[in-house]
mmCIF file of C-alpha atoms and ligand atoms in Angstrom:
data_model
loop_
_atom_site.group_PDB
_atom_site.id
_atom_site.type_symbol
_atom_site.label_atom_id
_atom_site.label_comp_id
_atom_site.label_asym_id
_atom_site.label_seq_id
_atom_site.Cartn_x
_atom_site.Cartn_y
_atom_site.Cartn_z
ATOM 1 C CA UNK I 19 142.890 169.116 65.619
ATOM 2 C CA UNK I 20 144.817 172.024 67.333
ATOM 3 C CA UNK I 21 142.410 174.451 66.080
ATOM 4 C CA UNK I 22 139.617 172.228 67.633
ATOM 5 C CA UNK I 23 141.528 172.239 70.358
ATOM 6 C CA UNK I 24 141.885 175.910 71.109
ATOM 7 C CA UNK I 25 138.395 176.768 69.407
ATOM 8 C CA UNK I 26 137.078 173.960 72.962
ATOM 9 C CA UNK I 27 139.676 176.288 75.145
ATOM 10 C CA UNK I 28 137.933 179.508 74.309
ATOM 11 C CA UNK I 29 134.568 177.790 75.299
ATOM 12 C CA UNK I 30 132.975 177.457 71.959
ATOM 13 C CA UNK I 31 129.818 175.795 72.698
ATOM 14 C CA UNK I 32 129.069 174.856 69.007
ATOM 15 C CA UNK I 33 132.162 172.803 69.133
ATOM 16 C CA UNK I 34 132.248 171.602 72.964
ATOM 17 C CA UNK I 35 128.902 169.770 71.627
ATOM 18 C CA UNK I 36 129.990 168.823 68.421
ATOM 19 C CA UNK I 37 133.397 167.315 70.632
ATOM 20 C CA UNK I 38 130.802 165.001 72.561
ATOM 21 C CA UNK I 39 128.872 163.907 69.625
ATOM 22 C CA UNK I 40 132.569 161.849 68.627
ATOM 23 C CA UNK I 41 132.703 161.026 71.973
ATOM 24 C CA UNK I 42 129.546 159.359 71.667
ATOM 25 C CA UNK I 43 129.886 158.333 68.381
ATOM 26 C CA UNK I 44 133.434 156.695 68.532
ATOM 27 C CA UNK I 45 134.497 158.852 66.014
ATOM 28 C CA UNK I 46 138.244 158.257 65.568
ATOM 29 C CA UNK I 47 138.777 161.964 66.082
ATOM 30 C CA UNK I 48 138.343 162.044 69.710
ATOM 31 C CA UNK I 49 141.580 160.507 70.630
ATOM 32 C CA UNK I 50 143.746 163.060 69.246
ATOM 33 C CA UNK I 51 141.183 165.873 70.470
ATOM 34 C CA UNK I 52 141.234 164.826 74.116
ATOM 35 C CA UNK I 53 144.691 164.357 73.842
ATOM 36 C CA UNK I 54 145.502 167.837 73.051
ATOM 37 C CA UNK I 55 143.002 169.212 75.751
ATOM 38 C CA UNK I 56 143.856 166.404 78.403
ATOM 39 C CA UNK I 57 146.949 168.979 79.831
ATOM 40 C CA UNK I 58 144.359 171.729 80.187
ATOM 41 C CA UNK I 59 141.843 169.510 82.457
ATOM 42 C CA UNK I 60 141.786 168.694 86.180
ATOM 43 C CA UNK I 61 140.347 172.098 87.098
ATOM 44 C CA UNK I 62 136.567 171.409 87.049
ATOM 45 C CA UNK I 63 134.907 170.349 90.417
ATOM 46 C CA UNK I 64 133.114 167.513 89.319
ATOM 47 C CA UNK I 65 129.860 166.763 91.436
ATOM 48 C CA UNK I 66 127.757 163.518 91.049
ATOM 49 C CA UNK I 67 123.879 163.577 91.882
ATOM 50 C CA UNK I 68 123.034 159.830 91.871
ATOM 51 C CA UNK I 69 119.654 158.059 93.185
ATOM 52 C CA UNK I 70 116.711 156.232 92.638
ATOM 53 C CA UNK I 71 114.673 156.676 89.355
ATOM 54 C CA UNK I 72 112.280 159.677 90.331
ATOM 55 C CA UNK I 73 113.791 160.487 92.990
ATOM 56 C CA UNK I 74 114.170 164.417 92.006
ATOM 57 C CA UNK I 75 117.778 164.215 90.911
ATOM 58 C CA UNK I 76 117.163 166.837 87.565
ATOM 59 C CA UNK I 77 114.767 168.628 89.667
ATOM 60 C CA UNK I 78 117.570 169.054 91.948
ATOM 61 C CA UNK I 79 120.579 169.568 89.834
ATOM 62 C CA UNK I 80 118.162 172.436 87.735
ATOM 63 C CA UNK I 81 117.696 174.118 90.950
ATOM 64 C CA UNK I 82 121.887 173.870 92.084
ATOM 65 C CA UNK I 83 122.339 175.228 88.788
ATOM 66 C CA UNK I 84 120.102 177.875 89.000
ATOM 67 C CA UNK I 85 122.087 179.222 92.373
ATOM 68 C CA UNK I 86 125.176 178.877 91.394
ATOM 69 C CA UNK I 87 124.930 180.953 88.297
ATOM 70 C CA UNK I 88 123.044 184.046 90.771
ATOM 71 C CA UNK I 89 125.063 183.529 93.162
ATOM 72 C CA UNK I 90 128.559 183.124 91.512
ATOM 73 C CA UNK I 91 128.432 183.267 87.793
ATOM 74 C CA UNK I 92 130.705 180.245 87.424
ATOM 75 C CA UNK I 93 130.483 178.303 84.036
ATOM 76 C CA UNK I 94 128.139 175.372 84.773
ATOM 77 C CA UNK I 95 127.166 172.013 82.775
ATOM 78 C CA UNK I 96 125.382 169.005 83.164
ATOM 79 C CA UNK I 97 125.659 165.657 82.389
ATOM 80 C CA UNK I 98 122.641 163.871 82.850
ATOM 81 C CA UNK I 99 123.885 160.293 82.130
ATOM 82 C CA UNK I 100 121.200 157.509 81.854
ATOM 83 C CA UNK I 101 122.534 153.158 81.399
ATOM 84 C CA UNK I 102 119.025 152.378 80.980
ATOM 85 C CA UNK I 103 118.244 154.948 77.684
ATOM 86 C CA UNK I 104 119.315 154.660 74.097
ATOM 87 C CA UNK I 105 118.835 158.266 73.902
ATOM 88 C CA UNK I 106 121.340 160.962 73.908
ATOM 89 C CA UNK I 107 121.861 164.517 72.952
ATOM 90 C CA UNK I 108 119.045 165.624 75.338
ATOM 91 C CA UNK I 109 116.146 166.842 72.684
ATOM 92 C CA UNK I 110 114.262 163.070 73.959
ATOM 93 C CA UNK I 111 114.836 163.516 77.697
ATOM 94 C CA UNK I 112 111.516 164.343 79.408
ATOM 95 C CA UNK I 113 114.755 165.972 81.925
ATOM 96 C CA UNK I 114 115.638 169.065 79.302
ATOM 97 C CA UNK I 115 112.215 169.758 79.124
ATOM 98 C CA UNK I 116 112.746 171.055 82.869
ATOM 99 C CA UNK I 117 115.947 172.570 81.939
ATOM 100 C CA UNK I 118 114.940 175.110 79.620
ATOM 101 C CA UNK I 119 114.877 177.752 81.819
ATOM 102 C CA UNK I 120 118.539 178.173 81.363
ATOM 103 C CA UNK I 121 118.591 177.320 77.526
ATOM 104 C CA UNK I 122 119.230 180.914 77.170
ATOM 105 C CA UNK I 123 122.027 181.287 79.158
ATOM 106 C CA UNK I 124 125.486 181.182 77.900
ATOM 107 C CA UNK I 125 127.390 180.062 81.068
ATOM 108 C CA UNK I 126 125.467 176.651 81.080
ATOM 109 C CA UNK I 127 125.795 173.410 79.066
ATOM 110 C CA UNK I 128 123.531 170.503 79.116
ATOM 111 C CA UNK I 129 123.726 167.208 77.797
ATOM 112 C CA UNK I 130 122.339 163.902 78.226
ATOM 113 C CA UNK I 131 124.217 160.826 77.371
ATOM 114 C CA UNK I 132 122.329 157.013 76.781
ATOM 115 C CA UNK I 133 124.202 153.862 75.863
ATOM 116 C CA UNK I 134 123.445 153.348 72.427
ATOM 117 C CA UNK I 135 123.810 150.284 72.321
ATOM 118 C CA UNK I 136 127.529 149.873 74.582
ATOM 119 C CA UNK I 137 126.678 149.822 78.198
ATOM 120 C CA UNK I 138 130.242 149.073 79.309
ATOM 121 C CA UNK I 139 131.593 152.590 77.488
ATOM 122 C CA UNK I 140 129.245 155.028 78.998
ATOM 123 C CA UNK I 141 131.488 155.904 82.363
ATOM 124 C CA UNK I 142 134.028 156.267 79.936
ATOM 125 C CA UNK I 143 132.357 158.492 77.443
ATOM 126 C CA UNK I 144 131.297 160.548 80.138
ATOM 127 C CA UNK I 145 134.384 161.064 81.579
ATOM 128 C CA UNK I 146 135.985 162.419 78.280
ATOM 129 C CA UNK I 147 132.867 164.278 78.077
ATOM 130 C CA UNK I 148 133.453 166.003 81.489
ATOM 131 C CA UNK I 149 137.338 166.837 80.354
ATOM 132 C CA UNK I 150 135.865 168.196 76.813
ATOM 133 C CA UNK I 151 133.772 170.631 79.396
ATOM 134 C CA UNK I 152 136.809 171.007 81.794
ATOM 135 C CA UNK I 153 139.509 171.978 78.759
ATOM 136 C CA UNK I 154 136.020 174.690 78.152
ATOM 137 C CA UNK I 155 136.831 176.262 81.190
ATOM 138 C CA UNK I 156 133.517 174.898 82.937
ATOM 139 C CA UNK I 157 134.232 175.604 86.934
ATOM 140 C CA UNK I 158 131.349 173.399 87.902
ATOM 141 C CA UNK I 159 130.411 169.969 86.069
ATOM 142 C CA UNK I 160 126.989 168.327 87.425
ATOM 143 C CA UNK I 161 126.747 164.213 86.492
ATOM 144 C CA UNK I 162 123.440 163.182 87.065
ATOM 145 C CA UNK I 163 123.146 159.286 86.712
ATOM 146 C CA UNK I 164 120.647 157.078 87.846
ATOM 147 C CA UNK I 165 120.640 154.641 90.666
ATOM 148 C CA UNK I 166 120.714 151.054 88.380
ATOM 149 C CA UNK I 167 123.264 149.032 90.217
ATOM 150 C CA UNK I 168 127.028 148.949 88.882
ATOM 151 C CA UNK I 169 127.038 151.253 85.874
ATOM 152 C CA UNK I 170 125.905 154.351 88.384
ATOM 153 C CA UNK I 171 128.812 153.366 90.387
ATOM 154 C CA UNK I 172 131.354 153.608 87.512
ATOM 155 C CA UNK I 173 129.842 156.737 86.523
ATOM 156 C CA UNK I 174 130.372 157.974 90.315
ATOM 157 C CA UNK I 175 133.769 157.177 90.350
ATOM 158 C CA UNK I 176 134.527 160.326 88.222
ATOM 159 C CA UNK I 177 133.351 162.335 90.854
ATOM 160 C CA UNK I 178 135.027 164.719 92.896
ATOM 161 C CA UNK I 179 131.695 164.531 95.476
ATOM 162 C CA UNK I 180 129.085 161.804 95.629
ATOM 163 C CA UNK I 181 125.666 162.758 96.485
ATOM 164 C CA UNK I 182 123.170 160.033 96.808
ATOM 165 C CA UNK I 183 119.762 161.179 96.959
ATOM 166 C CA UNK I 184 117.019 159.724 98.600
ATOM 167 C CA UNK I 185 113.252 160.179 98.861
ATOM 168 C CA UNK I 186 111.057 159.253 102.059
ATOM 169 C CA UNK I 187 108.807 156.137 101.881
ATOM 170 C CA UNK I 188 110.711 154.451 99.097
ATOM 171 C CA UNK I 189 112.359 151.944 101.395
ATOM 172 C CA UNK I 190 115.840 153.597 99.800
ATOM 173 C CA UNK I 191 117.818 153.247 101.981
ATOM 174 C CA UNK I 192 118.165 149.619 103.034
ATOM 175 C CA UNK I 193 118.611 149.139 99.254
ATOM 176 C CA UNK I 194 120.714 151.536 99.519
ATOM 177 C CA UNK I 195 123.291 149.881 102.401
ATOM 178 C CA UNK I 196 122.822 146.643 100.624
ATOM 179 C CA UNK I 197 124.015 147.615 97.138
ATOM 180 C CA UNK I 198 127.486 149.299 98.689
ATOM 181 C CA UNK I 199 126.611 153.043 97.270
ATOM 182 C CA UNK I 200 126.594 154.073 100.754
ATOM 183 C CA UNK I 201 130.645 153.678 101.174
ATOM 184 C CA UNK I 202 131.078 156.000 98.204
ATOM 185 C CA UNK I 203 128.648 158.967 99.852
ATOM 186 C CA UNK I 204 129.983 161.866 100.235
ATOM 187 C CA UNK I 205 126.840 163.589 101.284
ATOM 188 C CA UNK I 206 122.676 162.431 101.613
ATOM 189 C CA UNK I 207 120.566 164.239 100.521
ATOM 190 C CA UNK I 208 116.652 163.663 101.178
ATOM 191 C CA UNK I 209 114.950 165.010 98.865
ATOM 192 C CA UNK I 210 110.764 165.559 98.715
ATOM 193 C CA UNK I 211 111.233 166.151 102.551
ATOM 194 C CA UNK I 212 107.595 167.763 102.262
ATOM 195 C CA UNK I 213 106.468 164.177 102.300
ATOM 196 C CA UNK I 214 105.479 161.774 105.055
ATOM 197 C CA UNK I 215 108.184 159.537 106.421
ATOM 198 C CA UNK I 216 111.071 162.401 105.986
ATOM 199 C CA UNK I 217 112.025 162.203 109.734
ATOM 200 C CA UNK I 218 112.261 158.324 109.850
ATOM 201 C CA UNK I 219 114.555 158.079 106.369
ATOM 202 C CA UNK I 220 116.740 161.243 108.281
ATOM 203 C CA UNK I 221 116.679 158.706 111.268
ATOM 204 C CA UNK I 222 117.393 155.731 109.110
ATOM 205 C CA UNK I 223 120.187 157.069 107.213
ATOM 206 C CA UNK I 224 121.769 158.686 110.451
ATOM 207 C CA UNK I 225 121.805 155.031 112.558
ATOM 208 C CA UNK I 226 123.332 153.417 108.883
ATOM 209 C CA UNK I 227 126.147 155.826 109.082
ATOM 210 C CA UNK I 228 126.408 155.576 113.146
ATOM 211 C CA UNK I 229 127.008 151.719 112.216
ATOM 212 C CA UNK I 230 129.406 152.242 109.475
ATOM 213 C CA UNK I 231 131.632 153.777 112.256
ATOM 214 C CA UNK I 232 133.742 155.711 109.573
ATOM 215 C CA UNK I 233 136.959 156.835 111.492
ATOM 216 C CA UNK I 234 137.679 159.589 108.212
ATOM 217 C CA UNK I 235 137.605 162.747 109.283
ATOM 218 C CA UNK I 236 134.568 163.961 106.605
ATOM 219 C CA UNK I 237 131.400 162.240 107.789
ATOM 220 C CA UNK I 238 128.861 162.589 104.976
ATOM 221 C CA UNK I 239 126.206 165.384 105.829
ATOM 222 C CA UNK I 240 122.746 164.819 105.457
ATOM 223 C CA UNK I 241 120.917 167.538 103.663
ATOM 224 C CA UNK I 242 116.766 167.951 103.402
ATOM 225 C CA UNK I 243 115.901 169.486 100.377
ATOM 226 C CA UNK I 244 112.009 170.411 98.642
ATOM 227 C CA UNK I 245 113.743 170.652 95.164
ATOM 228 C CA UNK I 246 110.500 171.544 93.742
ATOM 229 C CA UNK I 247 110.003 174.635 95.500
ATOM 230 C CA UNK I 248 113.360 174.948 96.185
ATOM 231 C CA UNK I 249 113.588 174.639 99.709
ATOM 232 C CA UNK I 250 117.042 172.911 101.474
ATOM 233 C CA UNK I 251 119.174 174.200 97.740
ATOM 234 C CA UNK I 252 121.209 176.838 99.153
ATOM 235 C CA UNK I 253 122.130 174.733 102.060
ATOM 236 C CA UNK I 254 122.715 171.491 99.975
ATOM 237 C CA UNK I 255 125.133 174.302 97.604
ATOM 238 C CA UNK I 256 126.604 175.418 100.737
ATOM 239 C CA UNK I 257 127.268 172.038 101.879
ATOM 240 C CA UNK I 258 129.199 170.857 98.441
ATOM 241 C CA UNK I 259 131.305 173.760 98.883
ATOM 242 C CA UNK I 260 131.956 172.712 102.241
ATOM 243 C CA UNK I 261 133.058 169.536 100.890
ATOM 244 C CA UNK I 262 134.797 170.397 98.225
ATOM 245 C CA UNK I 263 137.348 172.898 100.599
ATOM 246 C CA UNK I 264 137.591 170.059 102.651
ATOM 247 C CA UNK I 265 139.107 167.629 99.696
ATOM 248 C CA UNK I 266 141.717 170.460 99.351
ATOM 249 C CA UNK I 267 142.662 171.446 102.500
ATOM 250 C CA UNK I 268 142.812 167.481 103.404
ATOM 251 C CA UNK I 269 144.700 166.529 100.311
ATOM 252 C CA UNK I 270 142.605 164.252 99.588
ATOM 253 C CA UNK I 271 140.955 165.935 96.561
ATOM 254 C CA UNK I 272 144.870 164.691 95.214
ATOM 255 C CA UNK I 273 144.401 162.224 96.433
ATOM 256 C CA UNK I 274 141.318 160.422 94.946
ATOM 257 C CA UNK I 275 142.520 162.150 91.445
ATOM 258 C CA UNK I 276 145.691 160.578 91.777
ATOM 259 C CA UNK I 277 143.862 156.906 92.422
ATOM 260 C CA UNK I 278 141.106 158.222 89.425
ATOM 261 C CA UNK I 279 144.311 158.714 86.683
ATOM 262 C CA UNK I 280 145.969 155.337 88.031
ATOM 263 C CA UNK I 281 142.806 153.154 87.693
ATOM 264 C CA UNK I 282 142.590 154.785 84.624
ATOM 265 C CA UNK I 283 146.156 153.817 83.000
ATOM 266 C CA UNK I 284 145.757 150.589 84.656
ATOM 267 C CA UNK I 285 142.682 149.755 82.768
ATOM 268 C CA UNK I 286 143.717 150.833 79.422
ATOM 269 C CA UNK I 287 146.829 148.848 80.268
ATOM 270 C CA UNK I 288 144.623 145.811 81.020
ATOM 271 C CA UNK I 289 142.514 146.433 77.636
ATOM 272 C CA UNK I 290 145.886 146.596 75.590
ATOM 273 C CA UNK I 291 147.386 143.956 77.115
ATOM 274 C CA UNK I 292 143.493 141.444 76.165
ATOM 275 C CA UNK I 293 143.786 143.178 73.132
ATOM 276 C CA UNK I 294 147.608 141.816 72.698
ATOM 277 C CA UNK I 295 146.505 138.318 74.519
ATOM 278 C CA UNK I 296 143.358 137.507 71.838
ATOM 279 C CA UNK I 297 145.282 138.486 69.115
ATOM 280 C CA UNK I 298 147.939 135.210 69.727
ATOM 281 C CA UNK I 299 145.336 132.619 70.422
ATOM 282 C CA UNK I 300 145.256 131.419 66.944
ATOM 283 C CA UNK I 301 149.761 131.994 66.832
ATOM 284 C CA UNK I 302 151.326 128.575 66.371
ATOM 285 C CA UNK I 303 153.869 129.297 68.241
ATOM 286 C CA UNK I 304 151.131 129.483 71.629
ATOM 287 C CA UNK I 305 149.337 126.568 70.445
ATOM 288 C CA UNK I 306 152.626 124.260 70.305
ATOM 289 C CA UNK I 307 153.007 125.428 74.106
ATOM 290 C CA UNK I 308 149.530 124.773 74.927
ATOM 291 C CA UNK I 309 149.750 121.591 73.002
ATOM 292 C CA UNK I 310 152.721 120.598 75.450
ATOM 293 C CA UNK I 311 151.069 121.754 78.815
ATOM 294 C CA UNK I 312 148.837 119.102 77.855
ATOM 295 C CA UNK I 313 151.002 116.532 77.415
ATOM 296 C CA UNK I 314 152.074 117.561 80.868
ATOM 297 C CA UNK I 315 155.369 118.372 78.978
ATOM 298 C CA UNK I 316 155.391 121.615 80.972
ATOM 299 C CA UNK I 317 153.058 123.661 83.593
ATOM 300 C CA UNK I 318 150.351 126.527 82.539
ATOM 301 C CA UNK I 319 152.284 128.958 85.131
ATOM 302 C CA UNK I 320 155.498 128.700 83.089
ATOM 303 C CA UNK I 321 153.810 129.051 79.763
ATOM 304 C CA UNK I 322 151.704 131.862 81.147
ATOM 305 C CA UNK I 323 155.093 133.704 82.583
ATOM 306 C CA UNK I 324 156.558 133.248 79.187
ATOM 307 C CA UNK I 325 154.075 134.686 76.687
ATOM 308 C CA UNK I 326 153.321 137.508 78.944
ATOM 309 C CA UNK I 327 156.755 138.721 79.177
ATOM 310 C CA UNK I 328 156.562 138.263 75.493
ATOM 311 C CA UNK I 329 153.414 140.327 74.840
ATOM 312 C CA UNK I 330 154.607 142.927 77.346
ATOM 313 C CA UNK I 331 157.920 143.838 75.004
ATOM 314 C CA UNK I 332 155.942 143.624 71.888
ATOM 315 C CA UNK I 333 153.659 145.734 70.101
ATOM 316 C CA UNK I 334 151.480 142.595 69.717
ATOM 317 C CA UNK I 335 153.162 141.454 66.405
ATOM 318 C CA UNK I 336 154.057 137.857 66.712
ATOM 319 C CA UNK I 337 156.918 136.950 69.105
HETATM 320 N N1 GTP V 17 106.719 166.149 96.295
HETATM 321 C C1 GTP V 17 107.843 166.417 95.683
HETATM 322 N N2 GTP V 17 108.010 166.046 94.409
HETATM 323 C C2 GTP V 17 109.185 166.304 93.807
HETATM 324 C C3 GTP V 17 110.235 166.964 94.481
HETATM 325 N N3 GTP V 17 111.294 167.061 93.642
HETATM 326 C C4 GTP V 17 110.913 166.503 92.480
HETATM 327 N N4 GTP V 17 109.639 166.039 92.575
HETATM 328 C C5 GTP V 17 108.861 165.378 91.518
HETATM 329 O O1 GTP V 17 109.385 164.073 91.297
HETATM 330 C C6 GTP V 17 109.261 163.727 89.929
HETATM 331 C C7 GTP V 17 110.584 163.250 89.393
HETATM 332 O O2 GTP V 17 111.506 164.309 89.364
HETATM 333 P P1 GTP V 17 112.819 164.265 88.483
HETATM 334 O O3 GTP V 17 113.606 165.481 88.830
HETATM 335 O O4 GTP V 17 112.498 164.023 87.076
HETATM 336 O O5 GTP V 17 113.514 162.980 89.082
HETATM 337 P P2 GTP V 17 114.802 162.227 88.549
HETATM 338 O O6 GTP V 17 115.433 161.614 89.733
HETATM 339 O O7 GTP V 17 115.638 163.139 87.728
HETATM 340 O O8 GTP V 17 114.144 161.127 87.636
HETATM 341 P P3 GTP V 17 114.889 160.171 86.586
HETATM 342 O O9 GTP V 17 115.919 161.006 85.867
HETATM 343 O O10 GTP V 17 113.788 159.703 85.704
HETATM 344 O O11 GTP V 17 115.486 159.065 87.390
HETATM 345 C C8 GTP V 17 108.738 164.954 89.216
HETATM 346 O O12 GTP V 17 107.363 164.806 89.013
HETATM 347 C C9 GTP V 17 109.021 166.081 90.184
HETATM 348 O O13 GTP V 17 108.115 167.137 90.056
HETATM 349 C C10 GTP V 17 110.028 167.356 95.840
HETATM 350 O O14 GTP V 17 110.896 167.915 96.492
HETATM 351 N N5 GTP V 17 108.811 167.047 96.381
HETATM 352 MG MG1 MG V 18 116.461 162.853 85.796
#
């Protein structure tokens, strides 16, 4: 696995990809891999581009791409991340078909992820996806999800900045305020602003935040952007930069990582700790307890106490 390892370091794309495909698949070598690489992550500036479906998001994340790499050269990849597809490795995605402009170039990775099948994994596989990429030495990582309700907001957790895009005329953004996306903006961005109603979703979205009141010291920018001719990117780059020195100089880019890795280790405590729980249901030992709490013999909060102290020392071998 070391040689994986180092063979990811050195940016090996063959290998980066092959890395997700476990990642995907469950293969049992991922652990160990993203174990080795996980002290070599934390670098990438991880960007989310979430929204309604059609709303322009790859349109607007092939255009980003496109000025970072002539504008700074940095090692850029995407994650296009869909809950509602099957479908993963990209070659299916009507989305690659408008990212093959930069299938020639070396400094950018693409990749779509779908569910196959496990809905409740796919924030997870993304995120070791994104530290595969990170451990590659990729300065920039673009997740583009779509706007389905709690999945997108799982996925948007891993994100450094969250940029919600929205579209004029699509009645957005009351949907928007109502489904609680709009707490975890960092930035707007409205995108096909050569259509009709641009000015009035600018408005809308301006008068939501006014009545948010946010007393933080970032107050989420709201960027117009044409992504299909372009117009608004350079801005909307210059704007995620701006955001991304401000998580630094604020500490608050340490923040949020800090409150990422502990929701993390909290969650795989919980899943250990379900996985420890189911596996003493059948135990004799819990059923003669449960058999006395009722008989009123003794209450569930005692019992409860008891066996998790228990399962906590143990390995999850019978107490
Ligand atoms: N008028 C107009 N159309 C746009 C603009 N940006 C994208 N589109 C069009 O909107 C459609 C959807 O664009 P995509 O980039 O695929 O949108 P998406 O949000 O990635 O879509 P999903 O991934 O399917 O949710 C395409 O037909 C684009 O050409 C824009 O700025 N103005
Ligand atoms: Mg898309």
């Amino acid at each position: 696995m070391q040689e994986w390892a180092e063979a990811i370091r050195r940016g090996d794309r063959r290998k980066v990809a092959r890395a997700i495909s476990w990642i995907e698949n469950r293969d049992e070598r991922r652990e160990p891999l993203i174990e080795a690489l996980f002290p070599y992550t934390g670098k990438a500036c991880l960007i989310g581009i979430t929204g309604a479906p059609g709303a322009g998001k790859s349109t607007l994340v092939d255009r980003l791409v496109s000025q970072v790499r002539r504008r700074q050269g940095k090692k850029v990849a995407v994650i296009a991340v869909d809950p509602t597809s099957p479908f993963t490795g990209g070659a299916l995605l009507g989305d690659r078909v408008r990212m093959t402009r930069h299938a020639l170039d070396e400094g950018v990775f693409i990749r779509s992820m779908g569910t196959r099948g496990h809905l409740g994994g796919l924030a997870h596989a993304a995120k070791e996806a994104t530290r595969v990429l990170d451990a590659a030495g990729t300065d920039v990582i673009f997740i583009e999800t779509v706007g389905v309700g709690q999945s997108e907001i799982d996925i948007m957790h891993l994100a450094d900045t969250v940029t919600l895009v929205l579209t004029p005329g699509s009645g957005d953004a009351v949907q928007v305020f109502k489904a609680g996306i709009m707490e975890t903006a960092d930035l707007f961005v409205i995108n096909k602003a050569d259509m009709d109603g641009t000015k009035k979703l600018v408005h809308d979205v301006e008068e939501m935040l006014h009545l948010a009141k946010s007393e933080a010291p970032w107050l989420p920018p709201i960027c117009e952007t044409v992504s299909k001719d372009g117009r608004g990117i350079e801005d909307l780059w210059a704007t995620l930069e701006a955001h991304d020195a401000y998580l630094k100089e604020s500490g608050e880019w340490e923040k949020r990582r800090f409150v990422r890795l502990r929701r993390e280790v909290q969650e795989i405590m919980g899943e250990e700790l379900t996985r420890r729980l189911q596996a003493h249901v059948r135990d004799p030992c819990f059923q003669r307890d449960l058999d006395r709490v009722q008989a009123r013999e003794q209450v569930p909060h005692e019992v409860a106490r008891c066996w998790l102290e228990r399962l906590a020392g143990k390995g999850g071998d019978t107490p």
